[in-house]
CSV table of C-alpha atoms in Angstrom, one decimal:
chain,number,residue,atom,x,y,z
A,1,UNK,CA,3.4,31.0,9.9
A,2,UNK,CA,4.0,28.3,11.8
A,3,UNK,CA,7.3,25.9,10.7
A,4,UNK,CA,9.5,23.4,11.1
A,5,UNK,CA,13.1,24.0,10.1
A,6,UNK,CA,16.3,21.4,9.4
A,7,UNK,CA,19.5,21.5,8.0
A,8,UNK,CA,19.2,19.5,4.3
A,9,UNK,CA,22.3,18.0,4.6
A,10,UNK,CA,23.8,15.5,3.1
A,11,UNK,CA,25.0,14.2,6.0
A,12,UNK,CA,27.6,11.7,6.2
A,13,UNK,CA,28.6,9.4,9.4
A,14,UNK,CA,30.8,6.3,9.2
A,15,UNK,CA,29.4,2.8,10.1
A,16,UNK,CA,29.4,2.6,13.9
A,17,UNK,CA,29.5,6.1,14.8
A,18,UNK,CA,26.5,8.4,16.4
A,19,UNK,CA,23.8,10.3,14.1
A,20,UNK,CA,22.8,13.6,14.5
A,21,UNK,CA,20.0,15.0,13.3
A,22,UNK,CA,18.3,18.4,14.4
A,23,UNK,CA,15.0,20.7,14.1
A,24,UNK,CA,14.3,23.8,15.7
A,25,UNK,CA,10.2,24.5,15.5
A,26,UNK,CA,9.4,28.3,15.7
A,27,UNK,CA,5.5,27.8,17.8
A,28,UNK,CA,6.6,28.0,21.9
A,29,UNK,CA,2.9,26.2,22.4
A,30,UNK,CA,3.8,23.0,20.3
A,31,UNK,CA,3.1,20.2,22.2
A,32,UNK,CA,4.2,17.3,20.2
A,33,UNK,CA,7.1,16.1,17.9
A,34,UNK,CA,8.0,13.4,15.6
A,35,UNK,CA,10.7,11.9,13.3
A,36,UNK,CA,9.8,10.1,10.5
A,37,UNK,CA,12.2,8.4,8.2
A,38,UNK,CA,11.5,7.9,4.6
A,39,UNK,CA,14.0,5.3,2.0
A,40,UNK,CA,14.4,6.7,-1.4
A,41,UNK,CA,11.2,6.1,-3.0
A,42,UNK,CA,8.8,5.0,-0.3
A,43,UNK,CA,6.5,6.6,2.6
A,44,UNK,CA,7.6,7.9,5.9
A,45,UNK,CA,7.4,5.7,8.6
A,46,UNK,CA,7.2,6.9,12.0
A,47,UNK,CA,10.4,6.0,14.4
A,48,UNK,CA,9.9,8.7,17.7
A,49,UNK,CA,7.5,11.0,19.4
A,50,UNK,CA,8.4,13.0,22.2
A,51,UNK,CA,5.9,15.1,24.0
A,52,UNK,CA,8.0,16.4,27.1
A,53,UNK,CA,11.1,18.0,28.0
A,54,UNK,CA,14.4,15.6,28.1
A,55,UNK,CA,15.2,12.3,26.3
A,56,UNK,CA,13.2,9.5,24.9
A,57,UNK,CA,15.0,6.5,24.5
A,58,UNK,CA,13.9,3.5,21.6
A,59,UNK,CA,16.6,1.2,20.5
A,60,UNK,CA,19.5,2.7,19.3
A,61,UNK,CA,17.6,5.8,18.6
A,62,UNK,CA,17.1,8.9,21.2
A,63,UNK,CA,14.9,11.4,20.8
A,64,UNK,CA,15.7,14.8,23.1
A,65,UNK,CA,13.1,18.1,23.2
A,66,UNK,CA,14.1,21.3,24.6
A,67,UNK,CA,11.0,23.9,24.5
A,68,UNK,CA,12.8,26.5,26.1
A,69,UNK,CA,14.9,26.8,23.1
A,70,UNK,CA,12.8,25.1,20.8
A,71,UNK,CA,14.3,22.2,19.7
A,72,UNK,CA,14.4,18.9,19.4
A,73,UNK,CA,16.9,16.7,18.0
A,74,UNK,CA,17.6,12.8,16.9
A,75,UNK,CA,20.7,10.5,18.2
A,76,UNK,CA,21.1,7.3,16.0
A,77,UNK,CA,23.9,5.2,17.8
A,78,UNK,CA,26.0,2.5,16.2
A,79,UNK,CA,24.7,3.7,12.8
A,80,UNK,CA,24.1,1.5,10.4
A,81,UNK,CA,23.9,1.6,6.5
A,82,UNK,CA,20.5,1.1,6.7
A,83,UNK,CA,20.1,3.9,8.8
A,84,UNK,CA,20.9,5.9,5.2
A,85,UNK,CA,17.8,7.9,4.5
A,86,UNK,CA,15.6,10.8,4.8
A,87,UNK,CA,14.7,12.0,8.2
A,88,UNK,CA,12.0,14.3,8.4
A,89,UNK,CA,10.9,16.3,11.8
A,90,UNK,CA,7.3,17.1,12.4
A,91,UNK,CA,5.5,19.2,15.2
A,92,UNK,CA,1.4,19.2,16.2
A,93,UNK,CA,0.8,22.9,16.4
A,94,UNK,CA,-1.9,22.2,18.6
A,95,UNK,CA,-4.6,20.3,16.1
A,96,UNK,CA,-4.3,17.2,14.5
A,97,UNK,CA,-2.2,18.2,11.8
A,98,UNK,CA,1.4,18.1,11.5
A,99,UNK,CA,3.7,20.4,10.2
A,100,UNK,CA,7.0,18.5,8.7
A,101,UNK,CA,10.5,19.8,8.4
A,102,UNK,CA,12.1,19.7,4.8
A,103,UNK,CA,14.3,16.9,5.9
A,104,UNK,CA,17.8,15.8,6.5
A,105,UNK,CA,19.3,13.0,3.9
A,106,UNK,CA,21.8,11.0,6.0
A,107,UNK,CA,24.3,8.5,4.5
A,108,UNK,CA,26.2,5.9,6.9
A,109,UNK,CA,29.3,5.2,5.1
A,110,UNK,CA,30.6,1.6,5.4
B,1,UNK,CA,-5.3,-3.8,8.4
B,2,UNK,CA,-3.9,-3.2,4.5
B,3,UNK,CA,-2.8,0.3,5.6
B,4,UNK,CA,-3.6,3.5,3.8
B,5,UNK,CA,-4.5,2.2,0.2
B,6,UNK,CA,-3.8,4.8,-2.8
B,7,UNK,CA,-4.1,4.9,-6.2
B,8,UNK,CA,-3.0,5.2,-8.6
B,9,UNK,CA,0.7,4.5,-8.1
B,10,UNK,CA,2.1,6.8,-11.1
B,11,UNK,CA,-0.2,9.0,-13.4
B,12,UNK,CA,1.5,10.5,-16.5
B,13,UNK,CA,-0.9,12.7,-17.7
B,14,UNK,CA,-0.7,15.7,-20.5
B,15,UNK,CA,-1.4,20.2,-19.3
B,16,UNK,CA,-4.9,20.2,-19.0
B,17,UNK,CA,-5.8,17.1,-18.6
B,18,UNK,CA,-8.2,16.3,-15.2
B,19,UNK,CA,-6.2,13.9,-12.5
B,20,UNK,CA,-8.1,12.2,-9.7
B,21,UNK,CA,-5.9,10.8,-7.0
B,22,UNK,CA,-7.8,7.9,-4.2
B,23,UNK,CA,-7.4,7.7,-0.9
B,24,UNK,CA,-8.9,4.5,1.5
B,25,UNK,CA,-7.4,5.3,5.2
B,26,UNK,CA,-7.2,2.5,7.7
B,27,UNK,CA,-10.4,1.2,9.3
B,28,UNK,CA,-11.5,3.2,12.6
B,29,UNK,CA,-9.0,6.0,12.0
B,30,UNK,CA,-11.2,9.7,11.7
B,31,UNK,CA,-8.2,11.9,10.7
B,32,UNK,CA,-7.1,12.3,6.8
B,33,UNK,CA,-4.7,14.1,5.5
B,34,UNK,CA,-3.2,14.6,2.0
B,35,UNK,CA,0.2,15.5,1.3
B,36,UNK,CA,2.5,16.8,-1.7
B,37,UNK,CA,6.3,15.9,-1.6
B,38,UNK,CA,8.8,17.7,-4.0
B,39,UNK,CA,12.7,18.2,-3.7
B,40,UNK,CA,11.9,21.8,-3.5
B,41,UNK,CA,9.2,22.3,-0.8
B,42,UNK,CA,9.6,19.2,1.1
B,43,UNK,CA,6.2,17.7,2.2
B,44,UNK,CA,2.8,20.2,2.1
B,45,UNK,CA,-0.2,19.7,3.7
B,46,UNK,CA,-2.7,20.8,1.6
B,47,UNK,CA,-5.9,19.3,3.2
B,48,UNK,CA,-6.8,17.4,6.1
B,49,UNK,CA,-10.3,16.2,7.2
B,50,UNK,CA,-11.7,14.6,10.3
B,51,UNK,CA,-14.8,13.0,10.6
B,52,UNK,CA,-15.3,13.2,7.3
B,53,UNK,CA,-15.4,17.4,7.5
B,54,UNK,CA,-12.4,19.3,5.9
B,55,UNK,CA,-11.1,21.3,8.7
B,56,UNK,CA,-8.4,22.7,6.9
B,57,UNK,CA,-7.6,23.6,3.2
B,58,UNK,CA,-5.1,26.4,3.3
B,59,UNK,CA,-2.4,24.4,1.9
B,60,UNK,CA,-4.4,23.7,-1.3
B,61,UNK,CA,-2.8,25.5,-4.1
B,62,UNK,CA,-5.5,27.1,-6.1
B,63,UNK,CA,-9.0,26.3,-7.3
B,64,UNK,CA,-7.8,24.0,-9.7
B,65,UNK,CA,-7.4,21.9,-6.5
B,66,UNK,CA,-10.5,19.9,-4.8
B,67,UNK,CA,-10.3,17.1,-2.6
B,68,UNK,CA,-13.7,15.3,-0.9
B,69,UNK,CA,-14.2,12.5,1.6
B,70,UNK,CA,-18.0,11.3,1.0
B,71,UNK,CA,-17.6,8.5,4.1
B,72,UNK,CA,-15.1,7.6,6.5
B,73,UNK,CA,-13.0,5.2,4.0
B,74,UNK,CA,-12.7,7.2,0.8
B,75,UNK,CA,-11.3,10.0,0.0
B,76,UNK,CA,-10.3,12.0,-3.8
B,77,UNK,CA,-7.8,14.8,-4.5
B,78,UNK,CA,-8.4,16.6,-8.0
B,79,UNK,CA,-6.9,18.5,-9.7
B,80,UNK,CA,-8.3,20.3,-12.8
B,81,UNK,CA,-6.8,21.5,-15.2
B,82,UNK,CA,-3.5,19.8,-14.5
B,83,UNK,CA,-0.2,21.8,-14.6
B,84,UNK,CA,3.6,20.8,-15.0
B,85,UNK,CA,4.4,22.8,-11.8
B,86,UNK,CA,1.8,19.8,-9.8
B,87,UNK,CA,4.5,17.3,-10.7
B,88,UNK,CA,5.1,15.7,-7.0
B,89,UNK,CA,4.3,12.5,-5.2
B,90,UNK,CA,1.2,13.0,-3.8
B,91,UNK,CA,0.5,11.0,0.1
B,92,UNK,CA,-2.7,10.2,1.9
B,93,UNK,CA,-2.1,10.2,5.3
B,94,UNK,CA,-4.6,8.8,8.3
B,95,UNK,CA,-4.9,9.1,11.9
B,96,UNK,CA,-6.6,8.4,15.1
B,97,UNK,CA,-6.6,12.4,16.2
B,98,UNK,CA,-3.3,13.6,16.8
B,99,UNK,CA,-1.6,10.4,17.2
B,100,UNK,CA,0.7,8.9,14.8
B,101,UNK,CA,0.0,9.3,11.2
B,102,UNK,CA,0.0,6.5,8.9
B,103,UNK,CA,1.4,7.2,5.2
B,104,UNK,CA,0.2,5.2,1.9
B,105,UNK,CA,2.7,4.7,-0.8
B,106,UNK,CA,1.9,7.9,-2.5
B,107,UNK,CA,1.1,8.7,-6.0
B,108,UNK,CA,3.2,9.9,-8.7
B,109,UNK,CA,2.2,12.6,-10.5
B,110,UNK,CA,3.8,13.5,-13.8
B,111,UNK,CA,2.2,15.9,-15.6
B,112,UNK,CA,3.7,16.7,-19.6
């Protein structure tokens, strides 16, 4: 079965410092990845897709894919409280659907 | 656009009772998907269409579990008879192919 794995967390990072989040996908032929974040309550929301090897920069957010060991990770510099939230990886296994990650609850602490 | 439109929000609903979620994806988009989100198991596909064809229903629980799509902007997930154990939030989730996916605001099931 194909999945999506990340640690749960909680994860805590003071205000100011750099976010790491991390997934490890267990399909070699997967071709695209995502993070969503979700707030307490709501929808995920789409923040990064990366599709090849190396970093993706947005923002204050960088996205970095390594198929070779299969994984792909987020960077959130200069965190921010409202950075506090559910992160959730997803792959494309090689279809339209996504496969999502269980999630990692992050807390900025002020 | 209006986004992905569910409904309803929250359903409270008694064992055994029939639920019918709703599903209106955005305009143009010919991927659907519908999601279940609980602390336990994270968020489940458990069917997705495209083109208004289900392409894929292995997430779906058990028979008591039916979803549809009669045109491109409507879809229903049922469930009947309702459980304790389908207690989640329940997404609709749309797409132009494999690009990104749009969420709705998800409805809450309870079931007593």
């Amino acid at each position: 079965q194909k999945e999506v794995e990340q640690n749960s967390g909680p994860l805590s990072v003071p205000e100011g410092a750099i976010a790491s989040l991390n997934c490890t996908y267990s399909d070699r032929g997967s071709q695209s990845f995502f993070w969503y974040r979700q707030y307490s309550g709501k929808s995920p929301e789409l923040i990064m897709s990366i599709y090849s090897n190396g970093d993706k920069e947005d923002g204050r957010f960088t996205a970095q894919l390594n198929k070779a060991s299969q994984y792909v990770s987020l960077l959130i510099r200069d965190s921010q409280p409202s950075d506090s939230a559910t992160y959730l990886c997803a792959a494309n296994f090689g279809n339209e659907k996504l496969t999502f990650g269980t999630g990692t609850r992050l807390t900025i602490i002020p | 656009d209006a986004g992905v439109i569910q409904s309803p929000r929250h359903e409270v609903t008694e064992m055994g009772q029939e639920v019918t979620l709703r599903c209106k994806p955005i305009s143009g988009h010919n991927s659907l998907f519908w999601y279940r989100q609980t602390m336990m198991r994270g968020l489940e596909l458990l069917i997705y269409f495209n083109n208004n064809v289900p392409i894929d229903d292995s997430g779906m629980p058990e028979d008591r579990f039916s979803a549809k799509m009669p045109n491109a902007s409507f879809s229903t997930l049922k469930i009947q008879p309702s459980e304790p154990r389908d207690s989640a939030v329940y997404f609709c989730a749309s797409s132009w192919g494999a690009g990104e996916l749009f969420f709705g605001e998800g409805s809450r099931l309870t079931v007593l």
